[in-house]
Amino acid sequence: MPPEPFFSGPGLDRADLLRADPGRVRELAASSSAKELAWDGDVPAIGPDGALVWRPVGDPALFLGLEAGEPRFSALRPGIGDGRSALPLLPGLGAKDAPLFAAALSLASWHARHGFCASCGAPSDIVRAGWSRRCTACPAEHFPRVDPVVIMLAEHDGRLLLGRQYHYPERRYSALAGFVEVGESIEDAVARELHEEAGIEVADICYVASQPWPFPSSLMIGCTSRALGDALTVDYTENEQVRWFTRDEVAAAVADDADSPFQAPPSHAIARALLDHWLAAA
Ligand SMILES: [Zn+2]
Protein backbone atom coordinates (compact mmCIF):
# COMPACT_ATOMS: atom_id res chain seq x y z
CA MET A 1 0.00 0.00 0.00
CA PRO A 2 1.40 3.43 -0.88
CA PRO A 3 1.43 5.78 2.11
CA GLU A 4 -1.02 8.69 2.30
CA PRO A 5 1.02 11.51 3.85
CA PHE A 6 -0.51 14.28 5.97
CA PHE A 7 -2.14 17.02 3.79
CA SER A 8 -2.92 14.36 1.13
CA GLY A 9 -6.42 13.16 0.31
CA PRO A 10 -9.36 14.68 -1.55
CA GLY A 11 -10.35 17.03 1.30
CA LEU A 12 -13.41 18.50 -0.38
CA ASP A 13 -15.00 18.65 -3.83
CA ARG A 14 -13.13 21.48 -5.55
CA ALA A 15 -16.07 21.87 -7.97
CA ASP A 16 -13.81 23.42 -10.58
CA LEU A 17 -16.57 23.46 -13.21
CA LEU A 18 -18.46 26.01 -11.09
CA ARG A 19 -15.53 28.42 -10.85
CA ALA A 20 -16.02 29.83 -14.35
CA ASP A 21 -19.65 30.86 -13.62
CA PRO A 22 -19.58 34.00 -11.42
CA GLY A 23 -23.39 34.13 -11.17
CA ARG A 24 -23.57 30.57 -9.88
CA VAL A 25 -20.77 31.22 -7.37
CA ARG A 26 -22.66 34.31 -6.08
CA GLU A 27 -25.77 32.13 -5.64
CA LEU A 28 -23.74 29.56 -3.71
CA ALA A 29 -22.28 32.28 -1.45
CA ALA A 30 -25.81 33.53 -0.67
CA SER A 31 -27.20 30.07 0.12
CA SER A 32 -28.10 29.16 3.70
CA SER A 33 -25.57 26.29 3.81
CA ALA A 34 -22.59 28.44 2.72
CA LYS A 35 -19.82 29.07 5.21
CA GLU A 36 -16.60 31.09 5.30
CA LEU A 37 -13.33 29.91 6.77
CA ALA A 38 -12.39 31.66 10.02
CA TRP A 39 -8.79 32.92 10.26
CA ASP A 40 -6.70 33.42 13.35
CA GLY A 41 -4.36 36.18 12.20
CA ASP A 42 -2.21 34.78 9.39
CA VAL A 43 -3.47 31.19 9.59
CA PRO A 44 -6.79 29.31 9.26
CA ALA A 45 -8.41 28.92 12.69
CA ILE A 46 -8.25 25.39 14.15
CA GLY A 47 -10.69 24.25 16.85
CA PRO A 48 -9.74 22.17 19.91
CA ASP A 49 -10.92 19.05 18.03
CA GLY A 50 -8.40 19.67 15.22
CA ALA A 51 -11.11 20.75 12.72
CA LEU A 52 -11.22 24.03 10.81
CA VAL A 53 -13.54 26.75 12.20
CA TRP A 54 -16.33 28.19 9.99
CA ARG A 55 -18.58 31.24 10.22
CA PRO A 56 -21.29 32.98 8.12
CA VAL A 57 -20.13 34.28 4.73
CA GLY A 58 -18.95 37.90 4.73
CA ASP A 59 -16.32 38.08 1.96
CA PRO A 60 -16.63 35.15 -0.49
CA ALA A 61 -13.59 36.13 -2.62
CA LEU A 62 -12.17 32.61 -2.71
CA PHE A 63 -14.49 29.66 -3.48
CA LEU A 64 -12.76 26.66 -1.87
CA GLY A 65 -15.32 24.08 -3.01
CA LEU A 66 -18.17 21.94 -1.72
CA GLU A 67 -18.10 19.94 1.52
CA ALA A 68 -20.90 17.34 1.47
CA GLY A 69 -22.58 19.62 -1.11
CA GLU A 70 -22.28 22.75 1.06
CA PRO A 71 -20.30 25.72 -0.31
CA ARG A 72 -17.11 26.74 1.49
CA PHE A 73 -15.41 30.12 0.98
CA SER A 74 -12.53 32.15 2.33
CA ALA A 75 -11.94 35.88 2.46
CA LEU A 76 -8.75 37.35 0.99
CA ARG A 77 -6.02 37.73 3.59
CA PRO A 78 -3.79 40.66 2.53
CA GLY A 79 -0.32 40.65 4.01
CA ILE A 80 -0.39 37.11 5.38
CA GLY A 81 3.05 36.26 3.99
CA ASP A 82 4.29 32.79 3.10
CA GLY A 83 2.30 30.70 5.58
CA ARG A 84 5.28 29.56 7.63
CA SER A 85 3.75 30.98 10.81
CA ALA A 86 1.30 28.05 10.58
CA LEU A 87 4.05 25.42 10.98
CA PRO A 88 3.84 25.22 14.80
CA LEU A 89 0.09 24.53 14.55
CA LEU A 90 0.42 21.28 12.61
CA PRO A 91 0.38 18.93 15.63
CA GLY A 92 -3.07 20.33 16.51
CA LEU A 93 -4.53 20.01 13.00
CA GLY A 94 -6.69 16.95 12.29
CA ALA A 95 -5.83 14.82 9.23
CA LYS A 96 -9.39 15.11 7.84
CA ASP A 97 -9.26 18.89 7.43
CA ALA A 98 -5.54 19.06 6.57
CA PRO A 99 -6.01 19.03 2.76
CA LEU A 100 -8.50 21.93 2.96
CA PHE A 101 -6.17 23.79 5.37
CA ALA A 102 -3.35 23.38 2.82
CA ALA A 103 -5.46 24.58 -0.11
CA ALA A 104 -6.84 27.62 1.73
CA LEU A 105 -3.48 28.68 3.15
CA SER A 106 -1.61 28.32 -0.15
CA LEU A 107 -4.35 30.06 -2.14
CA ALA A 108 -4.76 33.01 0.25
CA SER A 109 -0.99 33.39 0.56
CA TRP A 110 -0.58 33.40 -3.24
CA HIS A 111 -3.17 36.17 -3.69
CA ALA A 112 -1.55 38.20 -0.90
CA ARG A 113 1.80 38.09 -2.71
CA HIS A 114 0.79 38.18 -6.41
CA GLY A 115 -1.33 41.27 -7.00
CA PHE A 116 0.58 42.35 -10.10
CA CYS A 117 1.16 40.78 -13.51
CA ALA A 118 4.52 39.01 -13.76
CA SER A 119 4.61 39.77 -17.51
CA CYS A 120 3.99 43.53 -17.59
CA GLY A 121 3.70 44.71 -13.99
CA ALA A 122 0.12 46.01 -14.18
CA PRO A 123 -2.42 45.14 -11.43
CA SER A 124 -4.28 41.86 -11.93
CA ASP A 125 -7.88 40.91 -11.05
CA ILE A 126 -9.16 37.77 -9.37
CA VAL A 127 -11.03 35.45 -11.75
CA ARG A 128 -12.25 31.82 -11.65
CA ALA A 129 -13.68 32.33 -8.14
CA GLY A 130 -10.19 32.86 -6.79
CA TRP A 131 -8.29 30.18 -8.70
CA SER A 132 -6.44 32.54 -11.06
CA ARG A 133 -5.66 36.22 -11.70
CA ARG A 134 -6.00 38.03 -15.03
CA CYS A 135 -3.92 41.05 -15.95
CA THR A 136 -5.80 44.33 -16.42
CA ALA A 137 -3.41 45.53 -19.17
CA CYS A 138 -2.17 42.49 -21.15
CA PRO A 139 -3.65 39.06 -22.03
CA ALA A 140 -1.70 37.17 -19.33
CA GLU A 141 -3.54 34.91 -16.88
CA HIS A 142 -1.64 33.69 -13.81
CA PHE A 143 -2.43 30.56 -11.79
CA PRO A 144 -1.55 29.76 -8.16
CA ARG A 145 1.99 28.43 -8.27
CA VAL A 146 3.10 24.96 -7.19
CA ASP A 147 6.81 24.42 -6.52
CA PRO A 148 7.89 20.77 -6.88
CA VAL A 149 10.42 19.48 -4.35
CA VAL A 150 11.98 16.01 -4.46
CA ILE A 151 12.51 14.33 -1.09
CA MET A 152 14.23 11.00 -1.23
CA LEU A 153 15.73 8.03 0.52
CA ALA A 154 18.89 6.36 -0.77
CA GLU A 155 19.58 2.79 0.31
CA HIS A 156 22.88 0.93 0.23
CA ASP A 157 23.29 -2.62 1.46
CA GLY A 158 20.37 -2.38 3.90
CA ARG A 159 21.33 1.04 5.25
CA LEU A 160 19.56 4.35 4.66
CA LEU A 161 21.06 7.77 3.93
CA LEU A 162 19.64 10.61 6.05
CA GLY A 163 20.74 14.17 6.68
CA ARG A 164 20.59 16.76 9.40
CA GLN A 165 20.05 20.41 8.44
CA TYR A 166 21.43 23.14 10.69
CA HIS A 167 18.00 24.40 11.80
CA TYR A 168 16.62 20.96 12.78
CA PRO A 169 15.65 20.19 16.39
CA GLU A 170 18.34 18.40 18.36
CA ARG A 171 19.06 14.80 17.16
CA ARG A 172 16.65 15.09 14.18
CA TYR A 173 17.65 13.40 10.92
CA SER A 174 15.44 13.31 7.84
CA ALA A 175 15.37 12.52 4.12
CA LEU A 176 17.40 14.78 1.86
CA ALA A 177 15.38 17.14 -0.34
CA GLY A 178 15.65 19.90 -2.91
CA PHE A 179 13.64 21.92 -5.43
CA VAL A 180 13.16 20.53 -8.93
CA GLU A 181 14.77 22.94 -11.38
CA VAL A 182 13.27 24.06 -14.69
CA GLY A 183 13.92 21.62 -17.51
CA GLU A 184 14.52 18.75 -15.08
CA SER A 185 12.61 15.51 -14.51
CA ILE A 186 11.82 14.20 -11.04
CA GLU A 187 14.39 11.42 -11.54
CA ASP A 188 17.04 13.90 -12.69
CA ALA A 189 16.40 16.08 -9.63
CA VAL A 190 16.68 13.11 -7.23
CA ALA A 191 19.99 12.03 -8.75
CA ARG A 192 21.36 15.60 -8.82
CA GLU A 193 20.41 16.42 -5.23
CA LEU A 194 21.91 13.20 -3.84
CA HIS A 195 25.09 13.85 -5.78
CA GLU A 196 25.28 17.50 -4.66
CA GLU A 197 24.48 16.90 -0.98
CA ALA A 198 26.14 13.51 -0.38
CA GLY A 199 28.40 12.81 -3.36
CA ILE A 200 26.71 9.52 -4.25
CA GLU A 201 25.44 8.08 -7.54
CA VAL A 202 22.03 6.36 -7.50
CA ALA A 203 19.91 4.05 -9.67
CA ASP A 204 16.42 2.52 -9.52
CA ILE A 205 14.71 5.81 -8.58
CA CYS A 206 11.06 5.10 -7.70
CA TYR A 207 8.18 7.43 -6.91
CA VAL A 208 6.40 6.57 -3.63
CA ALA A 209 3.94 9.33 -2.71
CA SER A 210 3.49 13.11 -2.77
CA GLN A 211 2.37 15.75 -0.29
CA PRO A 212 1.25 19.36 -0.63
CA TRP A 213 3.33 21.49 1.74
CA PRO A 214 1.62 24.91 1.89
CA PHE A 215 4.54 27.01 3.22
CA PRO A 216 3.84 28.60 0.81
CA SER A 217 3.35 26.37 -2.24
CA SER A 218 5.57 23.28 -2.32
CA LEU A 219 4.62 19.86 -3.62
CA MET A 220 6.82 17.28 -1.94
CA ILE A 221 7.54 14.32 -4.25
CA GLY A 222 8.70 11.34 -2.20
CA CYS A 223 11.06 8.85 -3.88
CA THR A 224 13.37 5.97 -3.08
CA SER A 225 16.65 5.11 -4.79
CA ARG A 226 19.55 2.65 -4.65
CA ALA A 227 23.04 4.03 -4.05
CA LEU A 228 25.82 2.52 -6.17
CA GLY A 229 28.39 3.06 -3.37
CA ASP A 230 28.50 4.20 0.23
CA ALA A 231 31.44 6.66 0.18
CA LEU A 232 30.08 10.13 1.04
CA THR A 233 31.21 13.62 0.08
CA VAL A 234 28.97 15.80 2.23
CA ASP A 235 28.08 19.38 1.25
CA TYR A 236 28.21 21.09 4.63
CA THR A 237 26.66 24.30 3.30
CA GLU A 238 23.29 22.51 3.18
CA ASN A 239 23.61 19.94 5.97
CA GLU A 240 25.29 19.74 9.33
CA GLN A 241 25.72 15.99 8.78
CA VAL A 242 24.73 13.26 6.31
CA ARG A 243 25.25 9.61 7.23
CA TRP A 244 24.05 6.04 6.84
CA PHE A 245 21.72 4.38 9.37
CA THR A 246 21.01 0.66 9.71
CA ARG A 247 17.49 -0.72 9.50
CA ASP A 248 17.50 -1.34 13.28
CA GLU A 249 18.56 2.26 13.91
CA VAL A 250 15.78 3.63 11.67
CA ALA A 251 13.23 1.31 13.31
CA ALA A 252 14.33 2.47 16.78
CA ALA A 253 13.99 6.13 15.78
CA VAL A 254 10.52 5.63 14.26
CA ALA A 255 9.48 3.75 17.42
CA ASP A 256 10.85 6.70 19.45
CA ASP A 257 13.02 4.37 21.55
CA ALA A 258 14.91 6.17 24.28
CA ASP A 259 18.29 4.90 23.03
CA SER A 260 17.64 5.46 19.30
CA PRO A 261 20.58 7.14 17.52
CA PHE A 262 18.42 9.93 16.10
CA GLN A 263 14.98 11.51 16.32
CA ALA A 264 12.68 10.65 13.37
CA PRO A 265 10.76 13.38 11.48
CA PRO A 266 7.27 14.18 12.89
CA SER A 267 4.22 12.29 11.68
CA HIS A 268 2.95 15.19 9.51
CA ALA A 269 6.16 15.16 7.41
CA ILE A 270 6.29 13.03 4.24
CA ALA A 271 9.83 12.03 5.29
CA ARG A 272 8.26 10.06 8.14
CA ALA A 273 5.88 8.35 5.70
CA LEU A 274 8.90 7.42 3.56
CA LEU A 275 10.69 5.88 6.56
CA ASP A 276 7.56 3.91 7.54
CA HIS A 277 7.20 2.74 3.93
CA TRP A 278 10.85 1.65 3.76
CA LEU A 279 10.61 -0.27 7.05
CA ALA A 280 7.36 -1.96 5.98
CA ALA A 281 8.86 -3.06 2.66
CA ALA A 282 11.57 -5.11 4.38
ZN1 LIG B 1 0.16 41.97 -17.80
mmCIF file of N, CA and C in Angstrom, residues 26 29 34 77 96 185 200 218 226 250 253 262:
data_model
loop_
_atom_site.group_PDB
_atom_site.id
_atom_site.type_symbol
_atom_site.label_atom_id
_atom_site.label_comp_id
_atom_site.label_asym_id
_atom_site.label_seq_id
_atom_site.Cartn_x
_atom_site.Cartn_y
_atom_site.Cartn_z
ATOM 1 N N ARG A 26 -21.958 33.331 -6.948
ATOM 2 C CA ARG A 26 -22.665 34.308 -6.083
ATOM 3 C C ARG A 26 -23.883 33.662 -5.429
ATOM 4 N N ALA A 29 -22.709 31.497 -2.607
ATOM 5 C CA ALA A 29 -22.281 32.282 -1.450
ATOM 6 C C ALA A 29 -23.478 32.782 -0.649
ATOM 7 N N ALA A 34 -23.951 27.952 2.996
ATOM 8 C CA ALA A 34 -22.591 28.440 2.718
ATOM 9 C C ALA A 34 -21.895 28.877 4.007
ATOM 10 N N ARG A 77 -6.772 37.441 2.371
ATOM 11 C CA ARG A 77 -6.017 37.732 3.586
ATOM 12 C C ARG A 77 -4.779 38.554 3.218
ATOM 13 N N LYS A 96 -8.239 14.986 8.742
ATOM 14 C CA LYS A 96 -9.390 15.105 7.843
ATOM 15 C C LYS A 96 -9.448 16.480 7.189
ATOM 16 N N SER A 185 13.603 16.503 -14.925
ATOM 17 C CA SER A 185 12.610 15.514 -14.513
ATOM 18 C C SER A 185 12.749 15.247 -13.010
ATOM 19 N N ILE A 200 26.939 10.897 -3.815
ATOM 20 C CA ILE A 200 26.707 9.518 -4.249
ATOM 21 C C ILE A 200 25.998 9.483 -5.607
ATOM 22 N N SER A 218 4.778 24.426 -1.864
ATOM 23 C CA SER A 218 5.572 23.284 -2.316
ATOM 24 C C SER A 218 4.709 22.052 -2.552
ATOM 25 N N ARG A 226 18.496 3.575 -5.080
ATOM 26 C CA ARG A 226 19.552 2.645 -4.647
ATOM 27 C C ARG A 226 20.908 3.274 -4.942
ATOM 28 N N VAL A 250 16.953 2.899 12.185
ATOM 29 C CA VAL A 250 15.781 3.625 11.674
ATOM 30 C C VAL A 250 14.523 3.160 12.401
ATOM 31 N N ALA A 253 14.351 4.707 15.816
ATOM 32 C CA ALA A 253 13.988 6.126 15.777
ATOM 33 C C ALA A 253 12.495 6.294 15.522
ATOM 34 N N PHE A 262 18.884 8.638 16.589
ATOM 35 C CA PHE A 262 18.423 9.935 16.102
ATOM 36 C C PHE A 262 16.926 10.032 16.332
#
